[in-house]
Short mmCIF file of C-alpha atoms in Angstrom, two decimals:
data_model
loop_
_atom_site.label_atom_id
_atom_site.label_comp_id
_atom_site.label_asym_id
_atom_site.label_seq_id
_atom_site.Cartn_x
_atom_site.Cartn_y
_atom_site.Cartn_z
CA UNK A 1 -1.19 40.96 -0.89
CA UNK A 2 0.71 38.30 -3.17
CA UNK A 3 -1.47 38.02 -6.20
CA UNK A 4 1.24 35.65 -7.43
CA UNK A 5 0.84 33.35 -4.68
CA UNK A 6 -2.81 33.93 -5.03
CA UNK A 7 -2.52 33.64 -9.06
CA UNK A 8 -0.90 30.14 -8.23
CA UNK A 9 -3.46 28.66 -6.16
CA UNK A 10 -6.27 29.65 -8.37
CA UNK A 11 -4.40 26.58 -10.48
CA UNK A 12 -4.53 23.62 -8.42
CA UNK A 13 -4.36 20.02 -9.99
CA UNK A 14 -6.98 18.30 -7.85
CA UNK A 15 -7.00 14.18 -8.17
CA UNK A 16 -10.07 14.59 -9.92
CA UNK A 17 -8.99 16.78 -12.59
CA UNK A 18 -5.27 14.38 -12.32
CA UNK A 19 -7.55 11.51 -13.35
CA UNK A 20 -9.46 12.83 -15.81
CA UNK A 21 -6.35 14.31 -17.38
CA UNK A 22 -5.38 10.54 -17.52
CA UNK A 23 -7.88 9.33 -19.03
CA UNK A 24 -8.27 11.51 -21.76
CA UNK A 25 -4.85 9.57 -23.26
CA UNK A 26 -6.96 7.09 -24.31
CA UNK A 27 -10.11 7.97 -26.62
CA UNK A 28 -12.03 4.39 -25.29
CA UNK A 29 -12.15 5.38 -22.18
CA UNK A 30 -15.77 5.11 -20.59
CA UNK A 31 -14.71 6.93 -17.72
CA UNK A 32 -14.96 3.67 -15.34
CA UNK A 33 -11.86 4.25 -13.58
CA UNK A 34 -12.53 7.54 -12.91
CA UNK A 35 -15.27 7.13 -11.34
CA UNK A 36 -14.24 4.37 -9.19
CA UNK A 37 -11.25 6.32 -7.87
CA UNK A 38 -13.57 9.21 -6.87
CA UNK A 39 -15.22 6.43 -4.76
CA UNK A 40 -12.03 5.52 -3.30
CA UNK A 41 -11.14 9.00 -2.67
CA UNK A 42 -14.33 9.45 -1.21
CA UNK A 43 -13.69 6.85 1.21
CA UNK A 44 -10.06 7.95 2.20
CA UNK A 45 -11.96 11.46 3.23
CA UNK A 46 -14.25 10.35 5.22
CA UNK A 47 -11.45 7.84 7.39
CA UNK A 48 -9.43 10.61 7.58
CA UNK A 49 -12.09 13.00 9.17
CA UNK A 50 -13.18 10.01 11.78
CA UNK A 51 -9.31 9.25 12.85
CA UNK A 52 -9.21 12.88 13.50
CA UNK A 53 -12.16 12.94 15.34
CA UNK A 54 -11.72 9.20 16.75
CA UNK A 55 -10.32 10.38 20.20
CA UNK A 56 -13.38 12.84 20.28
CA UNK A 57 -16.04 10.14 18.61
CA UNK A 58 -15.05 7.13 21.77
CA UNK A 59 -13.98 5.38 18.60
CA UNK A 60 -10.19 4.44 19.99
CA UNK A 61 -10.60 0.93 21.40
CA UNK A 62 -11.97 -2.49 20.29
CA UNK A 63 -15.14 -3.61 19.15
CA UNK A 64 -15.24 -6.79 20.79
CA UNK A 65 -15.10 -8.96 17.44
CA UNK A 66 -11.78 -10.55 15.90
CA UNK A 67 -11.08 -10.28 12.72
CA UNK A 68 -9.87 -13.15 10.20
CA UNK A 69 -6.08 -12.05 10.97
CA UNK A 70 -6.56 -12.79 14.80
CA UNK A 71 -6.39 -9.30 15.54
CA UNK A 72 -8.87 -7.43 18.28
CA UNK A 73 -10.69 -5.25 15.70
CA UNK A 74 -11.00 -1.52 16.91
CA UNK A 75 -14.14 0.43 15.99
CA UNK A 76 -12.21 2.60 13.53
CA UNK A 77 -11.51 -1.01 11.16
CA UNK A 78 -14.79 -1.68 11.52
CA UNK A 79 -15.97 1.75 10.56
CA UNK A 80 -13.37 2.04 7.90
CA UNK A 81 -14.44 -1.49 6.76
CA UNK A 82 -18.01 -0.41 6.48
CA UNK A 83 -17.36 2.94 4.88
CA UNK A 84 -15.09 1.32 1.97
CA UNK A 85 -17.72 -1.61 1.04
CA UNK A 86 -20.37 1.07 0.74
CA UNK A 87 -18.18 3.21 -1.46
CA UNK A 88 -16.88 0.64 -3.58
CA UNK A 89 -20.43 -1.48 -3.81
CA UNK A 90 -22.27 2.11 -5.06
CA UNK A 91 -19.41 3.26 -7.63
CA UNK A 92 -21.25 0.37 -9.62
CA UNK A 93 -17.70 -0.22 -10.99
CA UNK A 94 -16.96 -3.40 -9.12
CA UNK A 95 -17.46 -7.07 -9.11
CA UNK A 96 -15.14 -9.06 -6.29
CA UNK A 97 -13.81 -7.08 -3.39
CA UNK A 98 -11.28 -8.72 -0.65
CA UNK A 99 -10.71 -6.53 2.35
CA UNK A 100 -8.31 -7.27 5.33
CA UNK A 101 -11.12 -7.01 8.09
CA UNK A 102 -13.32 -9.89 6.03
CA UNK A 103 -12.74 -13.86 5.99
CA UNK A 104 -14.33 -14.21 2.55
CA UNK A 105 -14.30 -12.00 -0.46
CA UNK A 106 -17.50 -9.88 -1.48
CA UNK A 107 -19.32 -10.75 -4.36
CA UNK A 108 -21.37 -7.66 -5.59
CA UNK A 109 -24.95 -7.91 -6.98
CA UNK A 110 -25.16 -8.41 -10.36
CA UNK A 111 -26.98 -5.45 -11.45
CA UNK A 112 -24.07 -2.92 -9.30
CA UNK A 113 -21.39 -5.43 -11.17
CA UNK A 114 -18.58 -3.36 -13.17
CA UNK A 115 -15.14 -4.35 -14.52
CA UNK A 116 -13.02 -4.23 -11.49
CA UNK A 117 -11.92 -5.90 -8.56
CA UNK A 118 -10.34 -4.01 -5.63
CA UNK A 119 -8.44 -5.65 -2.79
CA UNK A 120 -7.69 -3.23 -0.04
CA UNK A 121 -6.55 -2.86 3.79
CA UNK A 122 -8.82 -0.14 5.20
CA UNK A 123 -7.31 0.44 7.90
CA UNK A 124 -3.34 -0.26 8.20
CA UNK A 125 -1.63 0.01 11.41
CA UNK A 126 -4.57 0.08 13.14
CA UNK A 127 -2.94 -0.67 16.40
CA UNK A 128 -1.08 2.09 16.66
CA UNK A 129 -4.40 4.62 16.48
CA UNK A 130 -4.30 5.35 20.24
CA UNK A 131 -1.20 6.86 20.46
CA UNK A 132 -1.95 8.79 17.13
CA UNK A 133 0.77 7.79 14.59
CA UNK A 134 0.19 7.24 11.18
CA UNK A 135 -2.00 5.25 9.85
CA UNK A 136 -3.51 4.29 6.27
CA UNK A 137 -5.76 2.59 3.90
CA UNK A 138 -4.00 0.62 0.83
CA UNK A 139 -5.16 -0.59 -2.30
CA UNK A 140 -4.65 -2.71 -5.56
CA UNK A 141 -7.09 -2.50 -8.83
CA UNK A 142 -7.62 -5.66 -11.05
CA UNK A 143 -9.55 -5.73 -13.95
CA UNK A 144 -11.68 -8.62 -14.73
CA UNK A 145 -11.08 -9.97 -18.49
CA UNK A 146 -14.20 -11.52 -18.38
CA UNK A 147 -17.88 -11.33 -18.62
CA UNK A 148 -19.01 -14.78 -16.63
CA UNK A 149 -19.90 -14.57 -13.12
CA UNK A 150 -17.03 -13.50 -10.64
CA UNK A 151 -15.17 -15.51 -8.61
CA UNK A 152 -11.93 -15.50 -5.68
CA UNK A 153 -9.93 -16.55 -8.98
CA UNK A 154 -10.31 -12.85 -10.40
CA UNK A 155 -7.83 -11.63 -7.85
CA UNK A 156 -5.38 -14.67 -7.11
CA UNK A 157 -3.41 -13.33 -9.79
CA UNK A 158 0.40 -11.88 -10.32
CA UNK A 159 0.70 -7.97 -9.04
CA UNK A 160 2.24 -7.38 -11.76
CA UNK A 161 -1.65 -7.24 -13.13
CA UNK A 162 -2.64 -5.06 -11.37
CA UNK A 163 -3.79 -1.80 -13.30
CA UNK A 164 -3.59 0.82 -10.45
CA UNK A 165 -2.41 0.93 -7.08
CA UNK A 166 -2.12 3.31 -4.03
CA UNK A 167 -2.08 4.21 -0.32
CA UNK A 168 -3.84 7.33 1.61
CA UNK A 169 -1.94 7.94 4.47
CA UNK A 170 -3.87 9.76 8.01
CA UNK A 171 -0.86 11.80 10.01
CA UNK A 172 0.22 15.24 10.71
CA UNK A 173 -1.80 15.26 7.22
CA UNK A 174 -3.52 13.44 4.76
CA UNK A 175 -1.81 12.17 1.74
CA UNK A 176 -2.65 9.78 -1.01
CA UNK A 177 -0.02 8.55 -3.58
CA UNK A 178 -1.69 6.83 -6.45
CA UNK A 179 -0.17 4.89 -9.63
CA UNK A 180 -2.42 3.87 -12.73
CA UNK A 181 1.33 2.56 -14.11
CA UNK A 182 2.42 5.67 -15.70
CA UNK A 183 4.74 6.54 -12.18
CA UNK A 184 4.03 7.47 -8.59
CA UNK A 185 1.83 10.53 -7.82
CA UNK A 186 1.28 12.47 -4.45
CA UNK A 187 -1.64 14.05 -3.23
CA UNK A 188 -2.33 16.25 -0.18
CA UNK A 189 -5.70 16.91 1.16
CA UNK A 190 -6.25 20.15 1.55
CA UNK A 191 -8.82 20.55 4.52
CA UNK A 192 -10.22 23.98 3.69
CA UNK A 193 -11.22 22.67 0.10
CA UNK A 194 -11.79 18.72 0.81
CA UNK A 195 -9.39 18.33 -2.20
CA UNK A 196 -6.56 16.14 -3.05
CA UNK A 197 -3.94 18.61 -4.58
CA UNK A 198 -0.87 17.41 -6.42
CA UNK A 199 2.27 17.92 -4.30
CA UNK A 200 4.22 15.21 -5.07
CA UNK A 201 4.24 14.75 -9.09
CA UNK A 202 6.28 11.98 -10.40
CA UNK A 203 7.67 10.81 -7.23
CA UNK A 204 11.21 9.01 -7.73
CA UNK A 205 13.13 6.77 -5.15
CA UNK A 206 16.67 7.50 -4.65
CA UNK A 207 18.52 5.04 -5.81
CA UNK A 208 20.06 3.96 -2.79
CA UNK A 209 19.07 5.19 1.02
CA UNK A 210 21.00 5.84 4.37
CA UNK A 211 18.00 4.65 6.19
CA UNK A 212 16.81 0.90 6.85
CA UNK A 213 13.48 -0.18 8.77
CA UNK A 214 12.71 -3.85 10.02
CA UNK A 215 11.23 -4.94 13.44
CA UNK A 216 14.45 -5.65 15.18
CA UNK A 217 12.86 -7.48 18.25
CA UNK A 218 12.45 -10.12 16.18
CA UNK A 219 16.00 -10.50 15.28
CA UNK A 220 16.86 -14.01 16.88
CA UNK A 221 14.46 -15.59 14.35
CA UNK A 222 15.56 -14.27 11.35
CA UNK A 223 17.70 -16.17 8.51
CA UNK A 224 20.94 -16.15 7.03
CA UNK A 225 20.56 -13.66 4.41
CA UNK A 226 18.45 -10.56 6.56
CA UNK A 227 20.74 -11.01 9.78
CA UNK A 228 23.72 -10.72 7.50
CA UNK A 229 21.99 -7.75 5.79
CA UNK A 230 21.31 -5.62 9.35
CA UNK A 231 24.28 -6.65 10.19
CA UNK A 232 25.84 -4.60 7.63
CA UNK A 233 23.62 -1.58 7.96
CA UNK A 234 24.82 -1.38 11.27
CA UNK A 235 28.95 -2.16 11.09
CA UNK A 236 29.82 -1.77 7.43
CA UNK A 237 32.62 -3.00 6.58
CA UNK A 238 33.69 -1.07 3.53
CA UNK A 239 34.07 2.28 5.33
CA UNK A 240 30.89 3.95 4.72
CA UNK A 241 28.51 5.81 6.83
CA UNK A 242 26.70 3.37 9.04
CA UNK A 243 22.86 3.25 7.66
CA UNK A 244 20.05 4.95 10.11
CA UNK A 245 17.18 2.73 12.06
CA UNK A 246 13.86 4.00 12.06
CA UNK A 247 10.54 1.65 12.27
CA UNK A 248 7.02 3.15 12.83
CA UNK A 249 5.29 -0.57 13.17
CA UNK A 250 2.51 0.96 10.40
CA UNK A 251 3.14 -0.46 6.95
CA UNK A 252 1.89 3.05 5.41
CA UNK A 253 4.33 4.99 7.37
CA UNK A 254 7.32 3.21 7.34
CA UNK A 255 6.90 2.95 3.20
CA UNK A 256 6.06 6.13 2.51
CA UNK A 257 9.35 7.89 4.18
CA UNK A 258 11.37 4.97 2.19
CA UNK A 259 9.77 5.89 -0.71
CA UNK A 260 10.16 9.50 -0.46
CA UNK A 261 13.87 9.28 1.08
CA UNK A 262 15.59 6.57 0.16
CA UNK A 263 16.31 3.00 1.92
CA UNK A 264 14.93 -0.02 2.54
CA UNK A 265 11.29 -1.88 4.13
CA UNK A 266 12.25 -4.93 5.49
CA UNK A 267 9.54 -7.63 6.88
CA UNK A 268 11.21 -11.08 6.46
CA UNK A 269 10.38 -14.50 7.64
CA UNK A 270 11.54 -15.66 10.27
CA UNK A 271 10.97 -18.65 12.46
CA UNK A 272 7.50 -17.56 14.39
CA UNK A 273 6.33 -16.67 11.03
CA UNK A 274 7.70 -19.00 8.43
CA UNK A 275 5.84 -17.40 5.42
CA UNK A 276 5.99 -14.00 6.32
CA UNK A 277 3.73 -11.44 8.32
CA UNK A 278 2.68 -9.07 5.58
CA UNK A 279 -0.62 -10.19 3.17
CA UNK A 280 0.03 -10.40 -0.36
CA UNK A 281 -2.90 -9.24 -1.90
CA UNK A 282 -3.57 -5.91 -0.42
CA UNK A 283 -0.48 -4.98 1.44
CA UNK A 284 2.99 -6.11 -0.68
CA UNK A 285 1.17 -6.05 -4.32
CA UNK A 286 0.55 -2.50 -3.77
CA UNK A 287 3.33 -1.15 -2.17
CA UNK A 288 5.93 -3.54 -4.75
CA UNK A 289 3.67 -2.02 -7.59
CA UNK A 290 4.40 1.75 -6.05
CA UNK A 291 8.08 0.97 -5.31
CA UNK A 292 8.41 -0.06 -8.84
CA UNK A 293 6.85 2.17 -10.58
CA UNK A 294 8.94 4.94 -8.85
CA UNK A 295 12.00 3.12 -9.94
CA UNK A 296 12.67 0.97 -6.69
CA UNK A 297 12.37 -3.01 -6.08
CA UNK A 298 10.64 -5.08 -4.51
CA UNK A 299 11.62 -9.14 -3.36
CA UNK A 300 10.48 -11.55 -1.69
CA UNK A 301 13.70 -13.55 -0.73
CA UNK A 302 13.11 -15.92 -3.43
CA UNK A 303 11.63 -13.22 -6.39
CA UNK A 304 9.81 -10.41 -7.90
CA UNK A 305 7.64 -9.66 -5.42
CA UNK A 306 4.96 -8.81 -8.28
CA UNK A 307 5.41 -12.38 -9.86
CA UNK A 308 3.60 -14.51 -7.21
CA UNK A 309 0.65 -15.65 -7.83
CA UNK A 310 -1.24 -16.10 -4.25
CA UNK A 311 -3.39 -19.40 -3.57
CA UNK A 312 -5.76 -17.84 -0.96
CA UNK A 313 -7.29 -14.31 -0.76
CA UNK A 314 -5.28 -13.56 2.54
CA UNK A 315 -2.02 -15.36 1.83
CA UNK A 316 1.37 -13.90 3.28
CA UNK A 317 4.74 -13.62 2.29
CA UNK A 318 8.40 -12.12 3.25
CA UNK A 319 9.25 -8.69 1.43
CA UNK A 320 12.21 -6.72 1.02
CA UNK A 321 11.22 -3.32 -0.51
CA UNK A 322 12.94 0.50 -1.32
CA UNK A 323 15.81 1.77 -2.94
CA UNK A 324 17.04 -0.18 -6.19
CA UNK A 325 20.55 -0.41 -5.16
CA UNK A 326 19.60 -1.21 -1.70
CA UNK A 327 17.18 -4.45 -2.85
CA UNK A 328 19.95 -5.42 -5.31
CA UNK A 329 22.42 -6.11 -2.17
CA UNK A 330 19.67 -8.33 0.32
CA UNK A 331 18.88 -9.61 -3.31
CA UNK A 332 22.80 -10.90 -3.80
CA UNK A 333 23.20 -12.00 -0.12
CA UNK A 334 20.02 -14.36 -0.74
CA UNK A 335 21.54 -15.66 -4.14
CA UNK A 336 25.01 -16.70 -2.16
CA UNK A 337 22.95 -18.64 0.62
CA UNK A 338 20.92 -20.76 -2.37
CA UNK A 339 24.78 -21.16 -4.01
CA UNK A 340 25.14 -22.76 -0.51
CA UNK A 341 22.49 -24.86 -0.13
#
């Protein structure tokens, strides 16, 4: 028997206990954010366990509706929809949520109101569920600075705002990586406890990546700048190691490897989609707020993918995201085409 081993496990840093460690830093606490994230977590546990079962559950196909993106919603949005409302609504912690799956933000009761507003995706990649790739729920924390009645205004703001942000991502197994702005954490649900453990502390981004993924079907539509960039990944011409495709189609997925190994996320406008395919709010905040905590970048073709400031709860935009050094070059290639123009 390895009592070592054993010794070791006996020591696990659940989320929970990750959190509360947090929040002890600072002696005002009330404990607020705590106990919204445990709502969160709760949420990202009980998506997981129906995408495991959804095959089982007749929960793979649509529900008949469309949602405000245009998309045929499958059960498992809807479901995952449902379940993060609920969770959110009874933390008592929140005031204005947006989700993906709803036209109009949701304006909580006044006497469940808290400090927070959360803007979240619940279920990313969602079209990809039937042939059992990863998927994942992402989210973005603002805090409202204000006592007066909540409005959409509370979360058209910069992402630079936002106070936490994170991603739970349902594959060969669960996995939520969190930042509260003191760097990227990892956490992997362990299914014979139902606890987020700490496996990933402190995650870091290379600083530059052999490995670039972008939708390359949609190649004749692209601009200057990205066609110039691919270009390069593919036939370098300085006599390095040509870069490596690889593009899941789920946002979660195809971030998370870039973040753990290096390289670069590439979604850029092109001409079908002038302003970009990707929403602002709950899909490039969170993952430029991730990326740059963990010492990556994140751009938008024109800037700091954290410094917009988004005019409508579902707004999209063009974003270039990974490895610092990586960013830095699509980042130089747009600067020469403005020199241009």
């Amino acid at each position: 028997m390895d009592h070592e081993a054993d010794a070791y496990r006996t020591d696990l840093m659940t989320i929970t206990r990750f959190v509360l460690n947090e929040q002890s830093k600072y002696p005002e606490s009330r404990g607020d954010f705590t106990i919204l994230l445990s709502n969160i977590v709760l949420g990202c546990k009980f998506v997981c366990s129906a995408v495991n079962k959804a095959g089982l559950a007749k929960l793979i196909g649509l529900a008949g509706e469309t949602n405000i993106q245009g998309e045929e919603q499958k059960k498992l949005d809807v479901l995952s929809n449902d379940v993060f409302v609920k969770a959110l609504v009874s933390s008592g912690r929140t005031s204005v949520l947006v989700s993906e799956e709803d036209e109009e933000a949701t304006f909580v009761e006044s006497s469940k109101r808290g400090k927070y507003c959360v803007v979240f995706d619940p279920l990313d990649g969602s079209s990809n569920i039937d042939c059992g790739v990863s998927i994942g729920t992402i989210f973005g924390i603002y805090t409202m600075n204000h006592s007066d009645e909540p409005t959409t205004e509370d979360v058209l703001k910069p992402g630079s705002e936002m106070v936490a942000a994170g991603y739970c991502m349902y594959g060969s197994s669960c996995m939520l990586v969190l930042s509260t702005g003191t760097g990227v954490h990892g956490f992997t649900l362990d299914p014979s406890l139902g606890e987020f453990i700490l496996t990933h502390p402190d995650i870091k981004i290379p600083k530059n990546g052999n490995i670039y993924s972008v939708n390359e079907g949609n190649a004749q539509n692209w601009d200057g700048p990205t066609t110039k960039y691919v270009e390069k990944c593919k036939f370098p011409k300085d006599g390095s190691p040509a870069k490596s495709l690889r593009y899941v189609g789920s946002m979660v997925a195809d971030v998370h490897r870039t973040l753990l190994y290096g390289g670069i996320f590439l979604y850029p406008a092109d001409k079908k989609s002038p302003n970009g395919k990707l929403r602002v709010l709950y899909e490039v905040f969170p993952m430029s707020f991730l990326m740059e905590q963990a010492g990556g970048q994140a751009f938008t073709g024109k800037k700091r993918a954290l410094d917009l400031v988004p005019e409508k709860i579902h707004e999209r935009s063009p974003i270039f995201l990974g490895s610092y050094d990586d960013v830095e070059e699509i980042k130089a290639l747009y600067a020469m085409e403005e020199t241009k123009n």
